[in-house]
């Protein structure tokens, strides 16, 4: 318009648009309410609602204050152990006195809820081109349009006998059951979730060693804590972590951190042991050498509970501290001293987390765990403890015949056949590689990506980009337009954890279950993800094999329920009722802090538990192992082991029933690359080593200020820390001619990124590193353009044993930029 | 005067509709003469993408159409921020630019006070521009002129000019740059008319004070 409109023209404009053309508007008259209620609005005054955090996967207990319909404050929930302690004695005795805590991310949850860059309506891309930096040209569409298009795509797959060509990616610790149920009823074996980018390497290490994937540290009771490649005081997966460690220290424990980088935890430790990346296994083996050589092992414990000690002892015979010094760069005398201190201080604990993201990671984790085993520091106060993971029960669904057909197809990532320590979360790296090279058993056509940012969480970003381009149709469900959501054909607005339900059962050593519940309604009237999945199930008319209308029938009432929130509340109630708590959702809500805490408490030495006669009466015995039976009488889960005296105890759920330093079952197995599995926790140099061209190790880590690559748009967290540079040792920087604050190029054979140099003595001279998660090129105004994403420099490779994404196996050169 | 006021709701409703969702071809046909455009209807799809990139999908062109985003602030208590990681860089004093602040609740209350509530089928926030514009229209429609003036001063007039100015700066725009200019002109007229009415009221008050003496 190139002239100023006058009043008459406005009136003409108004008159031009009849009511029919304008639609029905957004405001509705209300009449039947009392005057007071009209003025007050639909909200109460301030109320505190207990829930569980999901700013990360730690699910810390929180209390949410809702004032006048808005979330005003989040504080820790004293009734939930995640936030105070993972050991029951301590929790019962001290939690009320000292109170729980939560981390900066938990405090910043309000800004996740009220982030202006949230996705608020379903979006459809109108640009058929896809790629990094390509504008999708989004068009807002109605929910009805979104549902019908997604459902017609899904229906075409299922009707064409191609249900297995749906790949489903999901976040962990939120509504996973209903998503995996959907996949099963739909007929795809390809349900995947976050864990394989996180800790499936660690899980494999401990599975081999003790038959349990998730031992936890009893830090409070410990006297010596030896931690490899983990930053628990800052990378606070659970808010009780910093506390149990610092309280352990207050009670006399010594903390030793082995890490190439002086992490926040290392800075608070008694000792920081800088080590060359991916050589932790060598250090652990040399420590074992010293312990065995000097007879410091717990022989009585080994004799009773360990398999393969002789082979292990033989293997470490030549793994001297001098041998390890050449590999790890840790001086031999220091290795000897640490080994003696560790073995002679009781109780002691040892652990490793994501430091194992390299090709020797699983064996290294096994070697590290072996230190606990030979010193008898297993299942004792102050040691590594196997948690009792008893919470809600996932009620299995039975697929119909059509789904059974496609469920027989192999998993696209190769599954158990390919990966000896395959985890049910799948292998993202392999999915990406196979999508790109087309060498999988078939080519998936559609992906449902729920809160997963594959482009930033799986190594080898350019490869991930190519993989996503191969898919015919992508649906992304997310609260943010992440880098991966930019590749979607349809984006569905997700809910934050403050707007939906979940049941949370892990992270402490005894049975505890915390409720996550909506503290406010979804901001944009969107369905919670479980309601979205339920709606898809309903529209696809998915039923169980026996015709049971599973997405309509309430699991408690047995009645057809239209309201999907109510339907899901019954879904959760049933899981609670049939699980360990044996209460309903309403009863859980009424408990203090909406948290169910088993009075039984933490139990140690669970391997000594006698198996009750009634269980034995209905069990199968094979060799010295005892198994429960399935309904058809076949062998089910391992429940115990026969001891020489004829008694049956629980033992450990390994092939020998004992802790395994030698894995006989590896004799016939191969890893995903076709190499025979090692029988012992061997050290082998990781595959990608520095070269003259790319002489530096590049590592990355997590800190309290952010979670993975998903919280960088949070205004409060940006206040804490808004970017990260490249940490370089001062000596290395001097050689490179780089000064503090200079821009440098970090380059690998796969790409290069520019970063700001941060000089420090706190990193090994052969190593450069940065906090993971920066370098967004989408997501939101605060996240975009801050720092660099090192995934561009990596290859897309998974650990050939566990399928763990090898996030830390990168070599680079650095030069002024 | 009465004719003007009676016509105002439709103008508000039209602009509310244009910012609530992208216009469809019949509506574009009807309004294109006013925008000195022809064949806008054939560009409906491009206009829908423009609408989405400006007001729906966060990205480089996104301009949040919410009062809270422009008006509400939060101060962070930094007294305990002694972490070695603490590097205040983004918002040294206060945080601005978030959703569902006190303004959102205040407008929701204003709607309810006037016996309106947000339709359950509208999947957005109460302080969305489309809601505030429609509410102004409803107030006029119900002859609640004082309430309209108050709402304009307390809410719509407080942020819409800043918002519309940002939209006007979108040089790639096919439609919404002009729509924003047009709405801004209309709201400017409104501001003027409210000022005039204040003047009129003040004079009236003056007169009433004088009268008893006389």
PDB file of N, CA and C in Angstrom, chain A residues 691-769:
ATOM      1  N   UNK A 691      47.600 -39.265  13.734  1.00  0.00           N
ATOM      2  CA  UNK A 691      48.561 -39.473  12.656  1.00  0.00           C
ATOM      3  C   UNK A 691      49.324 -38.158  12.484  1.00  0.00           C
ATOM      4  N   UNK A 692      50.393 -38.166  11.704  1.00  0.00           N
ATOM      5  CA  UNK A 692      51.095 -36.884  11.500  1.00  0.00           C
ATOM      6  C   UNK A 692      50.160 -35.811  10.940  1.00  0.00           C
ATOM      7  N   UNK A 693      49.203 -36.227  10.113  1.00  0.00           N
ATOM      8  CA  UNK A 693      48.297 -35.254   9.515  1.00  0.00           C
ATOM      9  C   UNK A 693      47.260 -34.740  10.520  1.00  0.00           C
ATOM     10  N   UNK A 694      46.745 -35.661  11.341  1.00  0.00           N
ATOM     11  CA  UNK A 694      45.729 -35.298  12.345  1.00  0.00           C
ATOM     12  C   UNK A 694      46.240 -35.762  13.709  1.00  0.00           C
ATOM     13  N   UNK A 695      47.127 -34.953  14.313  1.00  0.00           N
ATOM     14  CA  UNK A 695      47.907 -35.445  15.458  1.00  0.00           C
ATOM     15  C   UNK A 695      47.229 -35.368  16.822  1.00  0.00           C
ATOM     16  N   UNK A 696      46.047 -34.740  16.904  1.00  0.00           N
ATOM     17  CA  UNK A 696      45.459 -34.525  18.235  1.00  0.00           C
ATOM     18  C   UNK A 696      44.191 -35.347  18.439  1.00  0.00           C
ATOM     19  N   UNK A 697      44.022 -35.831  19.661  1.00  0.00           N
ATOM     20  CA  UNK A 697      42.748 -36.455  20.033  1.00  0.00           C
ATOM     21  C   UNK A 697      41.733 -35.336  20.277  1.00  0.00           C
ATOM     22  N   UNK A 698      40.518 -35.501  19.771  1.00  0.00           N
ATOM     23  CA  UNK A 698      39.446 -34.550  20.117  1.00  0.00           C
ATOM     24  C   UNK A 698      38.417 -35.301  20.968  1.00  0.00           C
ATOM     25  N   UNK A 699      38.182 -34.776  22.167  1.00  0.00           N
ATOM     26  CA  UNK A 699      37.161 -35.398  23.018  1.00  0.00           C
ATOM     27  C   UNK A 699      36.048 -34.386  23.305  1.00  0.00           C
ATOM     28  N   UNK A 700      34.977 -34.857  23.868  1.00  0.00           N
ATOM     29  CA  UNK A 700      33.906 -33.946  24.306  1.00  0.00           C
ATOM     30  C   UNK A 700      33.333 -34.454  25.604  1.00  0.00           C
ATOM     31  N   UNK A 701      32.644 -33.601  26.310  1.00  0.00           N
ATOM     32  CA  UNK A 701      32.118 -33.966  27.625  1.00  0.00           C
ATOM     33  C   UNK A 701      30.823 -33.232  27.909  1.00  0.00           C
ATOM     34  N   UNK A 702      30.214 -33.561  29.063  1.00  0.00           N
ATOM     35  CA  UNK A 702      28.960 -32.920  29.495  1.00  0.00           C
ATOM     36  C   UNK A 702      29.245 -32.113  30.765  1.00  0.00           C
ATOM     37  N   UNK A 703      28.466 -31.059  30.931  1.00  0.00           N
ATOM     38  CA  UNK A 703      28.577 -30.236  32.144  1.00  0.00           C
ATOM     39  C   UNK A 703      27.178 -29.897  32.653  1.00  0.00           C
ATOM     40  N   UNK A 704      27.139 -29.373  33.883  1.00  0.00           N
ATOM     41  CA  UNK A 704      25.846 -29.103  34.524  1.00  0.00           C
ATOM     42  C   UNK A 704      25.004 -28.098  33.753  1.00  0.00           C
ATOM     43  N   UNK A 705      25.655 -27.281  32.938  1.00  0.00           N
ATOM     44  CA  UNK A 705      24.937 -26.176  32.323  1.00  0.00           C
ATOM     45  C   UNK A 705      24.006 -26.588  31.191  1.00  0.00           C
ATOM     46  N   UNK A 706      24.184 -27.777  30.618  1.00  0.00           N
ATOM     47  CA  UNK A 706      23.335 -28.174  29.499  1.00  0.00           C
ATOM     48  C   UNK A 706      23.117 -29.679  29.498  1.00  0.00           C
ATOM     49  N   UNK A 707      22.039 -30.111  28.834  1.00  0.00           N
ATOM     50  CA  UNK A 707      21.817 -31.540  28.593  1.00  0.00           C
ATOM     51  C   UNK A 707      21.991 -31.828  27.112  1.00  0.00           C
ATOM     52  N   UNK A 708      22.960 -32.689  26.822  1.00  0.00           N
ATOM     53  CA  UNK A 708      23.175 -33.135  25.436  1.00  0.00           C
ATOM     54  C   UNK A 708      23.093 -31.936  24.480  1.00  0.00           C
ATOM     55  N   UNK A 709      22.322 -32.101  23.384  1.00  0.00           N
ATOM     56  CA  UNK A 709      22.199 -30.964  22.454  1.00  0.00           C
ATOM     57  C   UNK A 709      20.790 -30.399  22.504  1.00  0.00           C
ATOM     58  N   UNK A 710      20.093 -30.581  23.640  1.00  0.00           N
ATOM     59  CA  UNK A 710      18.692 -30.182  23.608  1.00  0.00           C
ATOM     60  C   UNK A 710      18.264 -29.023  24.503  1.00  0.00           C
ATOM     61  N   UNK A 711      19.175 -28.452  25.296  1.00  0.00           N
ATOM     62  CA  UNK A 711      18.731 -27.378  26.195  1.00  0.00           C
ATOM     63  C   UNK A 711      19.372 -26.028  25.872  1.00  0.00           C
ATOM     64  N   UNK A 712      20.076 -25.954  24.747  1.00  0.00           N
ATOM     65  CA  UNK A 712      20.866 -24.740  24.478  1.00  0.00           C
ATOM     66  C   UNK A 712      20.011 -23.509  24.193  1.00  0.00           C
ATOM     67  N   UNK A 713      18.713 -23.694  24.003  1.00  0.00           N
ATOM     68  CA  UNK A 713      17.872 -22.518  23.767  1.00  0.00           C
ATOM     69  C   UNK A 713      17.198 -22.015  25.047  1.00  0.00           C
ATOM     70  N   UNK A 714      17.587 -22.615  26.168  1.00  0.00           N
ATOM     71  CA  UNK A 714      16.959 -22.240  27.431  1.00  0.00           C
ATOM     72  C   UNK A 714      17.582 -20.937  27.959  1.00  0.00           C
ATOM     73  N   UNK A 715      16.729 -19.944  28.182  1.00  0.00           N
ATOM     74  CA  UNK A 715      17.233 -18.611  28.529  1.00  0.00           C
ATOM     75  C   UNK A 715      18.016 -18.605  29.850  1.00  0.00           C
ATOM     76  N   UNK A 716      17.530 -19.350  30.844  1.00  0.00           N
ATOM     77  CA  UNK A 716      18.243 -19.363  32.130  1.00  0.00           C
ATOM     78  C   UNK A 716      19.595 -20.066  32.003  1.00  0.00           C
ATOM     79  N   UNK A 717      19.614 -21.141  31.232  1.00  0.00           N
ATOM     80  CA  UNK A 717      20.880 -21.871  31.081  1.00  0.00           C
ATOM     81  C   UNK A 717      21.873 -21.069  30.241  1.00  0.00           C
ATOM     82  N   UNK A 718      21.337 -20.328  29.267  1.00  0.00           N
ATOM     83  CA  UNK A 718      22.217 -19.467  28.470  1.00  0.00           C
ATOM     84  C   UNK A 718      22.856 -18.416  29.359  1.00  0.00           C
ATOM     85  N   UNK A 719      22.159 -18.073  30.431  1.00  0.00           N
ATOM     86  CA  UNK A 719      22.693 -17.127  31.401  1.00  0.00           C
ATOM     87  C   UNK A 719      23.911 -17.716  32.118  1.00  0.00           C
ATOM     88  N   UNK A 720      23.821 -19.010  32.410  1.00  0.00           N
ATOM     89  CA  UNK A 720      24.932 -19.686  33.085  1.00  0.00           C
ATOM     90  C   UNK A 720      26.140 -19.802  32.179  1.00  0.00           C
ATOM     91  N   UNK A 721      25.861 -20.232  30.954  1.00  0.00           N
ATOM     92  CA  UNK A 721      26.964 -20.450  30.020  1.00  0.00           C
ATOM     93  C   UNK A 721      26.369 -20.485  28.624  1.00  0.00           C
ATOM     94  N   UNK A 722      26.840 -19.613  27.753  1.00  0.00           N
ATOM     95  CA  UNK A 722      26.140 -19.468  26.487  1.00  0.00           C
ATOM     96  C   UNK A 722      26.901 -20.016  25.300  1.00  0.00           C
ATOM     97  N   UNK A 723      28.097 -20.524  25.527  1.00  0.00           N
ATOM     98  CA  UNK A 723      28.835 -21.165  24.442  1.00  0.00           C
ATOM     99  C   UNK A 723      30.022 -21.900  25.043  1.00  0.00           C
ATOM    100  N   UNK A 724      30.804 -22.546  24.218  1.00  0.00           N
ATOM    101  CA  UNK A 724      32.016 -23.186  24.706  1.00  0.00           C
ATOM    102  C   UNK A 724      33.067 -23.128  23.617  1.00  0.00           C
ATOM    103  N   UNK A 725      34.306 -23.042  24.039  1.00  0.00           N
ATOM    104  CA  UNK A 725      35.406 -23.002  23.084  1.00  0.00           C
ATOM    105  C   UNK A 725      36.137 -24.331  23.032  1.00  0.00           C
ATOM    106  N   UNK A 726      37.322 -24.292  22.454  1.00  0.00           N
ATOM    107  CA  UNK A 726      38.146 -25.501  22.346  1.00  0.00           C
ATOM    108  C   UNK A 726      39.240 -25.416  23.393  1.00  0.00           C
ATOM    109  N   UNK A 727      39.208 -26.347  24.324  1.00  0.00           N
ATOM    110  CA  UNK A 727      40.252 -26.378  25.353  1.00  0.00           C
ATOM    111  C   UNK A 727      41.537 -26.950  24.738  1.00  0.00           C
ATOM    112  N   UNK A 728      42.629 -26.205  24.847  1.00  0.00           N
ATOM    113  CA  UNK A 728      43.943 -26.643  24.331  1.00  0.00           C
ATOM    114  C   UNK A 728      44.974 -26.446  25.431  1.00  0.00           C
ATOM    115  N   UNK A 729      45.839 -27.416  25.564  1.00  0.00           N
ATOM    116  CA  UNK A 729      46.931 -27.272  26.525  1.00  0.00           C
ATOM    117  C   UNK A 729      47.831 -26.112  26.097  1.00  0.00           C
ATOM    118  N   UNK A 730      48.318 -25.351  27.061  1.00  0.00           N
ATOM    119  CA  UNK A 730      49.111 -24.156  26.744  1.00  0.00           C
ATOM    120  C   UNK A 730      50.361 -24.507  25.926  1.00  0.00           C
ATOM    121  N   UNK A 731      50.979 -25.648  26.230  1.00  0.00           N
ATOM    122  CA  UNK A 731      52.190 -26.040  25.488  1.00  0.00           C
ATOM    123  C   UNK A 731      51.843 -26.328  24.036  1.00  0.00           C
ATOM    124  N   UNK A 732      50.756 -27.040  23.841  1.00  0.00           N
ATOM    125  CA  UNK A 732      50.321 -27.380  22.483  1.00  0.00           C
ATOM    126  C   UNK A 732      49.991 -26.101  21.721  1.00  0.00           C
ATOM    127  N   UNK A 733      49.290 -25.201  22.397  1.00  0.00           N
ATOM    128  CA  UNK A 733      48.893 -23.945  21.757  1.00  0.00           C
ATOM    129  C   UNK A 733      50.115 -23.134  21.348  1.00  0.00           C
ATOM    130  N   UNK A 734      51.144 -23.135  22.207  1.00  0.00           N
ATOM    131  CA  UNK A 734      52.359 -22.386  21.891  1.00  0.00           C
ATOM    132  C   UNK A 734      52.995 -22.937  20.614  1.00  0.00           C
ATOM    133  N   UNK A 735      53.013 -24.263  20.513  1.00  0.00           N
ATOM    134  CA  UNK A 735      53.581 -24.885  19.305  1.00  0.00           C
ATOM    135  C   UNK A 735      52.783 -24.503  18.059  1.00  0.00           C
ATOM    136  N   UNK A 736      51.481 -24.390  18.232  1.00  0.00           N
ATOM    137  CA  UNK A 736      50.607 -24.094  17.089  1.00  0.00           C
ATOM    138  C   UNK A 736      50.536 -22.589  16.805  1.00  0.00           C
ATOM    139  N   UNK A 737      51.120 -21.801  17.682  1.00  0.00           N
ATOM    140  CA  UNK A 737      51.048 -20.354  17.517  1.00  0.00           C
ATOM    141  C   UNK A 737      49.659 -19.809  17.791  1.00  0.00           C
ATOM    142  N   UNK A 738      48.981 -20.424  18.752  1.00  0.00           N
ATOM    143  CA  UNK A 738      47.601 -20.029  19.065  1.00  0.00           C
ATOM    144  C   UNK A 738      47.566 -19.384  20.437  1.00  0.00           C
ATOM    145  N   UNK A 739      46.901 -18.248  20.519  1.00  0.00           N
ATOM    146  CA  UNK A 739      46.769 -17.578  21.814  1.00  0.00           C
ATOM    147  C   UNK A 739      45.333 -17.732  22.340  1.00  0.00           C
ATOM    148  N   UNK A 740      45.190 -17.523  23.644  1.00  0.00           N
ATOM    149  CA  UNK A 740      43.876 -17.622  24.278  1.00  0.00           C
ATOM    150  C   UNK A 740      42.892 -16.670  23.583  1.00  0.00           C
ATOM    151  N   UNK A 741      41.750 -17.185  23.188  1.00  0.00           N
ATOM    152  CA  UNK A 741      40.739 -16.346  22.542  1.00  0.00           C
ATOM    153  C   UNK A 741      40.843 -16.301  21.024  1.00  0.00           C
ATOM    154  N   UNK A 742      41.940 -16.832  20.475  1.00  0.00           N
ATOM    155  CA  UNK A 742      42.070 -16.854  19.008  1.00  0.00           C
ATOM    156  C   UNK A 742      41.023 -17.772  18.390  1.00  0.00           C
ATOM    157  N   UNK A 743      40.603 -17.459  17.188  1.00  0.00           N
ATOM    158  CA  UNK A 743      39.774 -18.392  16.442  1.00  0.00           C
ATOM    159  C   UNK A 743      40.683 -19.423  15.786  1.00  0.00           C
ATOM    160  N   UNK A 744      40.308 -20.681  15.915  1.00  0.00           N
ATOM    161  CA  UNK A 744      41.114 -21.742  15.289  1.00  0.00           C
ATOM    162  C   UNK A 744      40.208 -22.634  14.450  1.00  0.00           C
ATOM    163  N   UNK A 745      40.797 -23.270  13.458  1.00  0.00           N
ATOM    164  CA  UNK A 745      40.084 -24.319  12.728  1.00  0.00           C
ATOM    165  C   UNK A 745      40.407 -25.655  13.371  1.00  0.00           C
ATOM    166  N   UNK A 746      39.393 -26.458  13.535  1.00  0.00           N
ATOM    167  CA  UNK A 746      39.576 -27.816  14.023  1.00  0.00           C
ATOM    168  C   UNK A 746      39.139 -28.704  12.869  1.00  0.00           C
ATOM    169  N   UNK A 747      40.070 -29.492  12.351  1.00  0.00           N
ATOM    170  CA  UNK A 747      39.788 -30.210  11.116  1.00  0.00           C
ATOM    171  C   UNK A 747      40.107 -31.693  11.232  1.00  0.00           C
ATOM    172  N   UNK A 748      39.233 -32.504  10.686  1.00  0.00           N
ATOM    173  CA  UNK A 748      39.445 -33.951  10.599  1.00  0.00           C
ATOM    174  C   UNK A 748      39.254 -34.339   9.131  1.00  0.00           C
ATOM    175  N   UNK A 749      39.471 -35.603   8.782  1.00  0.00           N
ATOM    176  CA  UNK A 749      39.222 -35.983   7.383  1.00  0.00           C
ATOM    177  C   UNK A 749      37.752 -35.805   6.990  1.00  0.00           C
ATOM    178  N   UNK A 750      36.858 -35.611   7.952  1.00  0.00           N
ATOM    179  CA  UNK A 750      35.427 -35.553   7.643  1.00  0.00           C
ATOM    180  C   UNK A 750      34.865 -34.135   7.573  1.00  0.00           C
ATOM    181  N   UNK A 751      35.650 -33.175   8.045  1.00  0.00           N
ATOM    182  CA  UNK A 751      35.135 -31.802   7.989  1.00  0.00           C
ATOM    183  C   UNK A 751      35.938 -30.888   8.889  1.00  0.00           C
ATOM    184  N   UNK A 752      35.526 -29.631   8.937  1.00  0.00           N
ATOM    185  CA  UNK A 752      36.211 -28.715   9.844  1.00  0.00           C
ATOM    186  C   UNK A 752      35.216 -27.721  10.443  1.00  0.00           C
ATOM    187  N   UNK A 753      35.514 -27.293  11.659  1.00  0.00           N
ATOM    188  CA  UNK A 753      34.676 -26.293  12.331  1.00  0.00           C
ATOM    189  C   UNK A 753      35.593 -25.251  12.951  1.00  0.00           C
ATOM    190  N   UNK A 754      35.024 -24.072  13.157  1.00  0.00           N
ATOM    191  CA  UNK A 754      35.816 -23.001  13.746  1.00  0.00           C
ATOM    192  C   UNK A 754      35.414 -22.811  15.210  1.00  0.00           C
ATOM    193  N   UNK A 755      36.413 -22.654  16.060  1.00  0.00           N
ATOM    194  CA  UNK A 755      36.133 -22.477  17.486  1.00  0.00           C
ATOM    195  C   UNK A 755      37.096 -21.464  18.087  1.00  0.00           C
ATOM    196  N   UNK A 756      36.724 -20.998  19.272  1.00  0.00           N
ATOM    197  CA  UNK A 756      37.590 -20.066  19.990  1.00  0.00           C
ATOM    198  C   UNK A 756      38.506 -20.876  20.909  1.00  0.00           C
ATOM    199  N   UNK A 757      39.807 -20.604  20.836  1.00  0.00           N
ATOM    200  CA  UNK A 757      40.756 -21.368  21.655  1.00  0.00           C
ATOM    201  C   UNK A 757      40.681 -20.925  23.110  1.00  0.00           C
ATOM    202  N   UNK A 758      40.622 -21.914  24.007  1.00  0.00           N
ATOM    203  CA  UNK A 758      40.684 -21.620  25.443  1.00  0.00           C
ATOM    204  C   UNK A 758      41.889 -22.366  25.993  1.00  0.00           C
ATOM    205  N   UNK A 759      42.902 -21.638  26.326  1.00  0.00           N
ATOM    206  CA  UNK A 759      44.148 -22.276  26.770  1.00  0.00           C
ATOM    207  C   UNK A 759      44.053 -22.687  28.235  1.00  0.00           C
ATOM    208  N   UNK A 760      44.580 -23.854  28.536  1.00  0.00           N
ATOM    209  CA  UNK A 760      44.506 -24.370  29.903  1.00  0.00           C
ATOM    210  C   UNK A 760      45.617 -25.373  30.139  1.00  0.00           C
ATOM    211  N   UNK A 761      46.005 -25.484  31.398  1.00  0.00           N
ATOM    212  CA  UNK A 761      46.908 -26.574  31.773  1.00  0.00           C
ATOM    213  C   UNK A 761      46.094 -27.833  32.029  1.00  0.00           C
ATOM    214  N   UNK A 762      44.787 -27.667  32.082  1.00  0.00           N
ATOM    215  CA  UNK A 762      43.912 -28.762  32.517  1.00  0.00           C
ATOM    216  C   UNK A 762      43.477 -29.690  31.413  1.00  0.00           C
ATOM    217  N   UNK A 763      44.323 -29.923  30.449  1.00  0.00           N
ATOM    218  CA  UNK A 763      43.997 -30.942  29.451  1.00  0.00           C
ATOM    219  C   UNK A 763      45.310 -31.543  28.967  1.00  0.00           C
ATOM    220  N   UNK A 764      45.258 -32.836  28.680  1.00  0.00           N
ATOM    221  CA  UNK A 764      46.442 -33.544  28.220  1.00  0.00           C
ATOM    222  C   UNK A 764      46.977 -32.857  26.950  1.00  0.00           C
ATOM    223  N   UNK A 765      48.302 -32.694  26.832  1.00  0.00           N
ATOM    224  CA  UNK A 765      48.856 -31.946  25.689  1.00  0.00           C
ATOM    225  C   UNK A 765      48.516 -32.541  24.320  1.00  0.00           C
ATOM    226  N   UNK A 766      48.202 -33.828  24.265  1.00  0.00           N
ATOM    227  CA  UNK A 766      47.863 -34.420  22.965  1.00  0.00           C
ATOM    228  C   UNK A 766      46.371 -34.361  22.681  1.00  0.00           C
ATOM    229  N   UNK A 767      45.633 -33.689  23.565  1.00  0.00           N
ATOM    230  CA  UNK A 767      44.174 -33.733  23.491  1.00  0.00           C
ATOM    231  C   UNK A 767      43.609 -32.322  23.392  1.00  0.00           C
ATOM    232  N   UNK A 768      42.596 -32.158  22.569  1.00  0.00           N
ATOM    233  CA  UNK A 768      41.781 -30.938  22.628  1.00  0.00           C
ATOM    234  C   UNK A 768      40.342 -31.384  22.898  1.00  0.00           C
ATOM    235  N   UNK A 769      39.538 -30.486  23.468  1.00  0.00           N
ATOM    236  CA  UNK A 769      38.195 -30.941  23.816  1.00  0.00           C
ATOM    237  C   UNK A 769      37.219 -29.802  24.018  1.00  0.00           C
TER     238      UNK A 769
END
